[in-house]
mmCIF file of C-alpha atoms in Angstrom:
data_model
loop_
_atom_site.group_PDB
_atom_site.id
_atom_site.type_symbol
_atom_site.label_atom_id
_atom_site.label_comp_id
_atom_site.label_asym_id
_atom_site.label_seq_id
_atom_site.Cartn_x
_atom_site.Cartn_y
_atom_site.Cartn_z
ATOM 1 C CA MET A 9 -98.040 -94.683 -103.490
ATOM 2 C CA ASP A 10 -96.965 -97.754 -105.475
ATOM 3 C CA THR A 11 -99.111 -97.543 -108.443
ATOM 4 C CA GLU A 12 -97.515 -100.742 -109.973
ATOM 5 C CA SER A 13 -98.752 -102.891 -107.021
ATOM 6 C CA LEU A 14 -102.475 -101.671 -107.571
ATOM 7 C CA ALA A 15 -102.428 -102.644 -111.266
ATOM 8 C CA PRO A 16 -103.449 -106.211 -111.187
ATOM 9 C CA GLU A 17 -106.135 -105.683 -108.776
ATOM 10 C CA ARG A 18 -107.723 -103.003 -111.025
ATOM 11 C CA ARG A 19 -107.418 -105.325 -113.977
ATOM 12 C CA GLU A 20 -108.900 -108.265 -112.115
ATOM 13 C CA THR A 21 -111.985 -106.690 -110.616
ATOM 14 C CA PRO A 22 -113.683 -105.720 -113.946
ATOM 15 C CA HIS A 23 -112.944 -109.306 -115.105
ATOM 16 C CA ALA A 24 -114.766 -110.829 -111.992
ATOM 17 C CA GLU A 25 -117.527 -108.476 -112.310
ATOM 18 C CA ARG A 26 -118.158 -109.432 -115.943
ATOM 19 C CA SER A 27 -117.888 -113.084 -115.124
ATOM 20 C CA LEU A 28 -120.733 -112.670 -112.747
ATOM 21 C CA GLU A 29 -122.813 -110.728 -115.186
ATOM 22 C CA ILE A 30 -122.208 -113.547 -117.891
ATOM 23 C CA LEU A 31 -123.337 -116.164 -115.109
ATOM 24 C CA ASP A 32 -126.359 -114.514 -114.113
ATOM 25 C CA ALA A 33 -127.447 -114.079 -118.060
ATOM 26 C CA ALA A 34 -126.542 -117.742 -118.638
ATOM 27 C CA ILE A 35 -128.761 -118.980 -115.561
ATOM 28 C CA VAL A 36 -131.770 -117.176 -117.153
ATOM 29 C CA THR A 37 -130.822 -118.172 -120.863
ATOM 30 C CA PHE A 38 -130.185 -121.940 -120.126
ATOM 31 C CA ALA A 39 -133.287 -122.284 -118.163
ATOM 32 C CA ALA A 40 -135.577 -120.540 -120.685
ATOM 33 C CA ASN A 41 -134.256 -122.378 -123.824
ATOM 34 C CA GLY A 42 -132.469 -125.606 -122.529
ATOM 35 C CA TYR A 43 -128.753 -126.437 -123.029
ATOM 36 C CA ASN A 44 -129.026 -127.607 -126.421
ATOM 37 C CA SER A 45 -131.117 -124.703 -127.881
ATOM 38 C CA THR A 46 -129.083 -121.996 -126.196
ATOM 39 C CA ASP A 47 -126.813 -120.111 -128.499
ATOM 40 C CA VAL A 48 -123.825 -118.618 -126.249
ATOM 41 C CA GLN A 49 -124.446 -115.296 -128.570
ATOM 42 C CA GLU A 50 -127.997 -114.872 -126.799
ATOM 43 C CA ILE A 51 -126.064 -114.890 -123.420
ATOM 44 C CA ALA A 52 -123.512 -112.428 -124.680
ATOM 45 C CA ASP A 53 -126.301 -110.151 -126.014
ATOM 46 C CA ARG A 54 -128.100 -110.060 -122.635
ATOM 47 C CA VAL A 55 -124.604 -108.788 -121.051
ATOM 48 C CA GLY A 56 -124.077 -106.533 -124.081
ATOM 49 C CA ILE A 57 -120.669 -108.088 -124.898
ATOM 50 C CA GLY A 58 -119.354 -109.929 -127.913
ATOM 51 C CA LYS A 59 -119.688 -113.841 -127.967
ATOM 52 C CA GLY A 60 -115.806 -113.916 -127.866
ATOM 53 C CA THR A 61 -115.583 -112.385 -124.506
ATOM 54 C CA VAL A 62 -117.961 -115.022 -122.986
ATOM 55 C CA TYR A 63 -115.440 -117.777 -124.227
ATOM 56 C CA ARG A 64 -112.457 -115.849 -122.948
ATOM 57 C CA HIS A 65 -114.169 -115.960 -119.394
ATOM 58 C CA PHE A 66 -115.382 -119.699 -119.644
ATOM 59 C CA GLY A 67 -113.719 -121.459 -122.443
ATOM 60 C CA ASN A 68 -116.758 -123.251 -123.928
ATOM 61 C CA LYS A 69 -120.422 -123.488 -123.599
ATOM 62 C CA GLU A 70 -120.307 -126.755 -121.341
ATOM 63 C CA ALA A 71 -117.987 -125.141 -118.952
ATOM 64 C CA LEU A 72 -120.162 -121.984 -118.833
ATOM 65 C CA PHE A 73 -123.262 -124.115 -118.092
ATOM 66 C CA LEU A 74 -121.754 -126.056 -115.264
ATOM 67 C CA ALA A 75 -120.188 -122.394 -113.732
ATOM 68 C CA ALA A 76 -123.877 -121.263 -114.080
ATOM 69 C CA VAL A 77 -125.059 -124.311 -111.898
ATOM 70 C CA ALA A 78 -122.536 -123.618 -109.389
ATOM 71 C CA HIS A 79 -123.137 -119.832 -109.346
ATOM 72 C CA ALA A 80 -126.930 -120.546 -108.677
ATOM 73 C CA ARG A 81 -125.765 -122.886 -105.733
ATOM 74 C CA ASP A 82 -123.609 -120.103 -104.443
ATOM 75 C CA GLN A 83 -126.502 -117.425 -104.784
ATOM 76 C CA MET A 84 -128.560 -119.764 -102.749
ATOM 77 C CA ILE A 85 -126.139 -120.067 -99.878
ATOM 78 C CA VAL A 86 -125.500 -116.177 -99.923
ATOM 79 C CA ALA A 87 -129.445 -115.647 -99.654
ATOM 80 C CA VAL A 88 -129.706 -118.064 -96.723
ATOM 81 C CA ASP A 89 -126.752 -116.554 -94.927
ATOM 82 C CA ALA A 90 -127.892 -113.104 -95.367
ATOM 83 C CA SER A 91 -131.080 -113.828 -93.516
ATOM 84 C CA LYS A 92 -129.505 -115.546 -90.701
ATOM 85 C CA LYS A 93 -130.692 -114.307 -87.201
ATOM 86 C CA ALA A 94 -127.999 -114.294 -84.615
ATOM 87 C CA GLY A 95 -129.219 -115.998 -81.221
ATOM 88 C CA LEU A 96 -131.697 -118.305 -82.338
ATOM 89 C CA PRO A 97 -131.867 -121.554 -80.505
ATOM 90 C CA PRO A 98 -130.398 -124.368 -83.079
ATOM 91 C CA LEU A 99 -133.807 -125.914 -83.793
ATOM 92 C CA GLN A 100 -135.374 -122.701 -84.403
ATOM 93 C CA GLU A 101 -132.139 -121.653 -86.759
ATOM 94 C CA MET A 102 -132.862 -125.008 -88.633
ATOM 95 C CA ARG A 103 -136.520 -124.139 -89.282
ATOM 96 C CA ALA A 104 -135.462 -120.622 -90.623
ATOM 97 C CA CYS A 105 -132.769 -122.111 -92.719
ATOM 98 C CA ILE A 106 -135.201 -124.680 -94.320
ATOM 99 C CA ASN A 107 -137.605 -121.879 -94.943
ATOM 100 C CA ASP A 108 -135.103 -119.541 -96.531
ATOM 101 C CA ILE A 109 -134.163 -122.436 -98.920
ATOM 102 C CA LEU A 110 -137.695 -122.737 -99.983
ATOM 103 C CA ARG A 111 -138.184 -119.071 -100.209
ATOM 104 C CA PHE A 112 -135.192 -118.699 -102.536
ATOM 105 C CA PHE A 113 -136.551 -121.430 -104.946
ATOM 106 C CA ASP A 114 -140.006 -119.779 -104.731
ATOM 107 C CA SER A 115 -138.358 -116.415 -106.140
ATOM 108 C CA ARG A 116 -135.878 -118.149 -108.375
ATOM 109 C CA PRO A 117 -137.972 -121.023 -110.505
ATOM 110 C CA GLU A 118 -135.144 -120.637 -113.188
ATOM 111 C CA VAL A 119 -132.774 -122.391 -110.877
ATOM 112 C CA VAL A 120 -134.867 -125.338 -110.397
ATOM 113 C CA GLU A 121 -135.168 -125.485 -114.448
ATOM 114 C CA LEU A 122 -131.230 -125.484 -114.491
ATOM 115 C CA ILE A 123 -131.057 -128.086 -111.929
ATOM 116 C CA ILE A 124 -133.302 -130.252 -113.986
ATOM 117 C CA GLU A 125 -131.453 -129.555 -117.088
ATOM 118 C CA GLU A 126 -127.986 -130.546 -115.529
ATOM 119 C CA ARG A 127 -129.393 -133.663 -114.378
ATOM 120 C CA SER A 128 -130.739 -134.475 -117.814
ATOM 121 C CA LEU A 129 -127.373 -133.689 -119.402
ATOM 122 C CA PHE A 130 -124.760 -134.935 -117.164
ATOM 123 C CA ARG A 131 -126.510 -137.545 -115.197
ATOM 124 C CA ASN A 132 -123.890 -140.276 -116.194
ATOM 125 C CA ARG A 133 -120.689 -137.981 -115.455
ATOM 126 C CA ARG A 134 -121.157 -136.654 -112.183
ATOM 127 C CA PRO A 135 -123.581 -135.869 -109.259
ATOM 128 C CA SER A 136 -125.257 -132.595 -109.541
ATOM 129 C CA LEU A 137 -122.897 -129.471 -108.891
ATOM 130 C CA PHE A 138 -125.861 -127.915 -107.194
ATOM 131 C CA PHE A 139 -126.110 -130.574 -104.638
ATOM 132 C CA GLU A 140 -122.415 -130.848 -103.841
ATOM 133 C CA HIS A 141 -121.801 -130.333 -100.098
ATOM 134 C CA ASP A 142 -119.794 -127.889 -98.664
ATOM 135 C CA GLU A 143 -117.955 -129.977 -96.186
ATOM 136 C CA LYS A 144 -117.317 -126.996 -93.741
ATOM 137 C CA ARG A 145 -121.044 -126.185 -93.478
ATOM 138 C CA LYS A 146 -121.927 -129.672 -93.181
ATOM 139 C CA ALA A 147 -119.556 -130.444 -90.359
ATOM 140 C CA GLU A 148 -120.670 -127.314 -88.563
ATOM 141 C CA TRP A 149 -124.316 -128.609 -88.683
ATOM 142 C CA ALA A 150 -123.108 -132.067 -87.684
ATOM 143 C CA VAL A 151 -121.780 -130.535 -84.383
ATOM 144 C CA ARG A 152 -124.985 -128.691 -83.792
ATOM 145 C CA LEU A 153 -127.266 -131.702 -84.342
ATOM 146 C CA GLN A 154 -124.914 -133.832 -82.158
ATOM 147 C CA GLU A 155 -125.394 -131.186 -79.309
ATOM 148 C CA LEU A 156 -129.090 -131.224 -79.756
ATOM 149 C CA ILE A 157 -128.942 -135.161 -79.386
ATOM 150 C CA ASP A 158 -126.618 -134.856 -76.393
ATOM 151 C CA ALA A 159 -129.108 -132.126 -74.837
ATOM 152 C CA GLY A 160 -131.868 -134.509 -75.424
ATOM 153 C CA GLU A 161 -133.637 -132.426 -77.674
ATOM 154 C CA ILE A 162 -133.929 -134.616 -80.613
ATOM 155 C CA ARG A 163 -133.687 -138.469 -81.036
ATOM 156 C CA PRO A 164 -130.453 -140.095 -81.051
ATOM 157 C CA ILE A 165 -130.493 -140.774 -84.822
ATOM 158 C CA PRO A 166 -127.138 -140.867 -86.650
ATOM 159 C CA VAL A 167 -126.306 -137.292 -87.662
ATOM 160 C CA ALA A 168 -125.522 -138.340 -91.095
ATOM 161 C CA GLU A 169 -129.060 -139.834 -91.516
ATOM 162 C CA ILE A 170 -130.660 -136.534 -89.984
ATOM 163 C CA GLN A 171 -128.638 -134.423 -92.631
ATOM 164 C CA ASP A 172 -129.643 -136.599 -95.668
ATOM 165 C CA THR A 173 -133.296 -136.680 -94.539
ATOM 166 C CA LEU A 174 -133.409 -132.982 -94.061
ATOM 167 C CA SER A 175 -131.797 -132.554 -97.632
ATOM 168 C CA ARG A 176 -134.217 -134.907 -99.105
ATOM 169 C CA PHE A 177 -137.212 -132.944 -97.672
ATOM 170 C CA VAL A 178 -136.115 -129.666 -98.537
ATOM 171 C CA PHE A 179 -135.256 -130.377 -102.254
ATOM 172 C CA GLY A 180 -137.929 -132.968 -102.648
ATOM 173 C CA ALA A 181 -140.430 -130.257 -101.360
ATOM 174 C CA MET A 182 -138.954 -127.762 -103.885
ATOM 175 C CA PHE A 183 -139.236 -130.169 -107.041
ATOM 176 C CA PHE A 184 -142.731 -131.424 -106.027
ATOM 177 C CA ASN A 185 -144.038 -127.830 -105.699
ATOM 178 C CA TYR A 186 -142.274 -126.820 -109.012
ATOM 179 C CA PHE A 187 -143.883 -129.699 -111.008
ATOM 180 C CA GLU A 188 -147.185 -129.036 -109.291
ATOM 181 C CA GLY A 189 -147.087 -125.525 -110.664
ATOM 182 C CA GLN A 190 -147.348 -123.696 -107.439
ATOM 183 C CA SER A 191 -150.980 -123.801 -107.753
ATOM 184 C CA LYS A 192 -151.247 -123.818 -103.866
ATOM 185 C CA GLY A 193 -149.172 -120.560 -103.479
ATOM 186 C CA PRO A 194 -145.468 -120.039 -102.532
ATOM 187 C CA LEU A 195 -143.864 -123.054 -100.682
ATOM 188 C CA SER A 196 -142.231 -120.915 -98.168
ATOM 189 C CA GLU A 197 -145.896 -119.692 -97.073
ATOM 190 C CA ARG A 198 -146.885 -123.353 -96.371
ATOM 191 C CA SER A 199 -143.755 -124.661 -94.955
ATOM 192 C CA ALA A 200 -144.548 -124.107 -91.501
ATOM 193 C CA ALA A 201 -146.889 -127.095 -91.333
ATOM 194 C CA MET A 202 -144.581 -129.393 -93.479
ATOM 195 C CA ILE A 203 -141.540 -128.600 -91.175
ATOM 196 C CA ASP A 204 -143.733 -129.354 -88.083
ATOM 197 C CA ILE A 205 -144.672 -132.806 -89.456
ATOM 198 C CA LEU A 206 -140.924 -133.256 -90.047
ATOM 199 C CA PHE A 207 -139.682 -132.291 -86.674
ATOM 200 C CA ASN A 208 -142.522 -133.789 -84.647
ATOM 201 C CA GLY A 209 -143.829 -136.779 -86.706
ATOM 202 C CA LEU A 210 -147.331 -137.959 -87.203
ATOM 203 C CA ALA A 211 -147.766 -140.149 -84.216
ATOM 204 C CA VAL A 212 -149.286 -138.925 -80.932
ATOM 205 C CA GLN A 213 -146.632 -138.844 -78.421
ATOM 206 C CA LYS A 214 -147.951 -141.240 -75.267
#
């Protein structure tokens, strides 16, 4: 066996795992304290490493914060993908996807805090990393939506407008529920009626 060819992989795996541990700790810490009040040492202490190790992985505090936001976004995508059910009709899959996103935020309120913090800090510099679109996923859903239009299952509205409306519905509901304090219970448990109104409208069909 060529042991030399295996050496780089053995070195890289612990580094990657450590980076994820740091990011998980960073999400919790930045959400709890806010960016300005967070000391990188606290994040290091949560992981059980030195402060210098955090900087070796991410360079500086700002880079660590932005990487934490991107990591939280990726966690949401993984959570939604993990719960996908093969064979669902497109509209049912869309309903399930929306509900899964809302369930993610129900279980991860610290991620909402992180999004709010990013917007406060970097509103003049960039759109939110959390809401950056995966163009491949967006294109796949655009195809599905167009197929539903062509089949006469949904109204012939421009696909881009449908996608924007769905995003605003999901994330608007998430923020409203968060600021409301979840006094009415988990949003995912109340989403069926909301999605029904979104999909079917208010007016009686005549």
